[in-house]
Short mmCIF file of C-alpha atoms (C1' of nucleotides) in Angstrom, two decimals:
data_model
loop_
_atom_site.label_atom_id
_atom_site.label_comp_id
_atom_site.label_asym_id
_atom_site.label_seq_id
_atom_site.Cartn_x
_atom_site.Cartn_y
_atom_site.Cartn_z
CA UNK A 133 -6.55 5.10 16.13
CA UNK A 134 -4.15 2.22 16.49
CA UNK A 135 -0.55 3.23 17.08
CA UNK A 136 0.06 1.51 13.61
CA UNK A 137 -2.12 4.02 11.80
CA UNK A 138 -0.88 6.70 13.90
CA UNK A 139 2.87 5.61 12.85
CA UNK A 140 1.71 5.66 9.18
CA UNK A 141 -0.30 8.89 9.30
CA UNK A 142 2.78 10.56 11.18
CA UNK A 143 5.44 9.13 8.35
CA UNK A 144 2.89 10.40 5.52
CA UNK A 145 3.38 14.00 6.96
CA UNK A 146 6.80 13.69 7.29
CA UNK A 147 7.35 13.57 3.70
CA UNK A 148 8.61 16.91 2.21
CA UNK A 149 6.42 18.74 -0.16
CA UNK A 150 7.23 18.06 -3.88
CA UNK A 151 8.75 14.28 -3.18
CA UNK A 152 7.35 11.07 -2.58
CA UNK A 153 7.55 7.98 -0.73
CA UNK A 154 6.91 4.54 -1.41
CA UNK A 155 4.47 2.32 1.00
CA UNK A 156 7.43 0.29 1.83
CA UNK A 157 9.84 3.07 2.85
CA UNK A 158 7.07 4.15 5.18
CA UNK A 159 6.47 0.78 6.70
CA UNK A 160 10.59 0.85 7.11
CA UNK A 161 10.30 4.27 8.63
CA UNK A 162 7.69 3.50 10.74
CA UNK A 163 9.29 0.12 11.95
CA UNK A 164 7.91 -2.29 10.27
CA UNK A 165 9.33 -2.59 6.97
CA UNK A 166 7.35 -5.63 5.84
CA UNK A 167 3.47 -3.94 6.71
CA UNK A 168 3.64 -2.00 3.49
CA UNK A 169 0.73 -3.78 2.79
CA UNK A 170 -1.03 -2.64 6.13
CA UNK A 171 -0.15 0.72 5.24
CA UNK A 172 -1.78 0.58 2.09
CA UNK A 173 -5.09 -0.86 3.92
CA UNK A 174 -4.57 1.81 6.60
CA UNK A 175 -4.34 4.98 4.26
CA UNK A 176 -7.41 3.70 2.27
CA UNK A 177 -9.66 3.49 5.32
CA UNK A 178 -8.06 6.63 7.24
CA UNK A 179 -8.59 9.17 4.68
CA UNK A 180 -7.30 12.17 7.02
CA UNK A 181 -7.03 15.43 4.89
CA UNK A 182 -4.14 16.38 7.27
CA UNK A 183 -2.02 13.72 5.33
CA UNK A 184 -0.92 14.26 2.23
CA UNK A 185 -0.99 10.82 1.34
CA UNK A 186 -1.16 11.43 -2.27
CA UNK A 187 2.23 11.65 -2.17
CA UNK A 188 3.02 8.03 -0.99
CA UNK A 189 3.09 5.99 -4.08
CA UNK A 190 4.52 2.27 -4.93
CA UNK A 191 7.88 1.36 -5.40
CA UNK A 192 8.03 1.53 -9.00
CA UNK A 193 6.74 5.17 -8.91
CA UNK A 194 3.32 4.16 -10.08
CA UNK A 195 0.78 6.37 -8.38
CA UNK A 196 -1.12 3.37 -6.76
CA UNK A 197 -4.52 4.23 -5.70
CA UNK A 198 -5.39 7.13 -3.85
CA UNK A 199 -9.19 7.54 -4.32
CA UNK A 200 -11.17 9.24 -1.64
CA UNK A 201 -10.12 12.77 -1.13
CA UNK A 202 -9.92 14.28 -4.75
CA UNK A 203 -9.27 11.46 -7.52
CA UNK A 204 -6.70 13.65 -8.95
CA UNK A 205 -3.56 12.27 -7.21
CA UNK A 206 -1.63 12.85 -10.67
CA UNK A 207 -2.37 16.38 -11.07
CA UNK A 208 -1.83 17.17 -7.57
CA UNK A 209 1.80 15.39 -6.95
CA UNK A 210 2.48 16.93 -10.58
CA UNK A 211 2.00 20.16 -9.31
CA UNK A 212 4.19 19.74 -6.01
CA UNK A 213 6.87 18.03 -8.04
CA UNK A 214 7.16 20.97 -10.44
CA UNK A 215 6.99 23.38 -8.27
"C1'" DC B 33 -12.70 -15.88 16.71
"C1'" DG B 34 -11.83 -17.16 12.05
"C1'" DT B 35 -12.11 -15.72 7.08
"C1'" DA B 36 -11.67 -12.49 3.38
"C1'" DT B 37 -10.07 -8.16 1.57
"C1'" DG B 38 -6.81 -4.53 -0.03
"C1'" DA B 39 -4.32 2.82 -2.08
"C1'" DC B 40 1.70 -3.53 -2.20
"C1'" DG B 41 6.61 -5.89 -3.29
"C1'" DT B 42 9.21 -9.41 -5.45
"C1'" DG B 43 10.09 -13.44 -8.07
"C1'" DC B 44 9.18 -16.24 -12.04
"C1'" DA B 45 7.67 -17.21 -16.82
"C1'" DG C 117 9.24 -5.50 -21.06
"C1'" DT C 118 4.88 -7.21 -19.86
"C1'" DG C 119 2.02 -10.25 -16.83
"C1'" DC C 120 0.63 -13.90 -13.47
"C1'" DA C 121 0.93 -16.23 -8.72
"C1'" DC C 122 2.27 -15.70 -4.03
"C1'" DG C 123 3.36 -13.79 0.12
"C1'" DC C 124 2.65 -10.26 4.29
"C1'" DC C 125 0.64 -7.31 7.49
"C1'" DA C 126 -3.46 -4.75 9.83
"C1'" DT C 127 -8.43 -3.88 9.32
"C1'" DA C 128 -13.46 -5.16 8.47
"C1'" DC C 129 -16.77 -8.34 8.47
#
DNA sequence: CGTATGACGTGCA
DNA sequence: GTGCACGCCATAC
């Protein structure tokens, strides 16, 4: 796994439960603020269960994609946020 | 090695 | 406020 991907996954793991971070914020967190595109690509191809990638959303607050694991990103996030 | 694609973001109409 | 087009980085083919 590339270091970049590792950083992305780590950043995602650092996201507190009940909260969300935008792809751009994650990119900035790993030191590559302009790689938010790559962040999305990495997360898309690396569906790691150890990573709460469902907490990573778009900057405007939209859920974005999240396809692989459940497909119920909305409900999952909602449950975490409300709790 | 070069081209195309994607869970995006920002700007302009 | 919504929609379209361009730009960005890394990965896949």
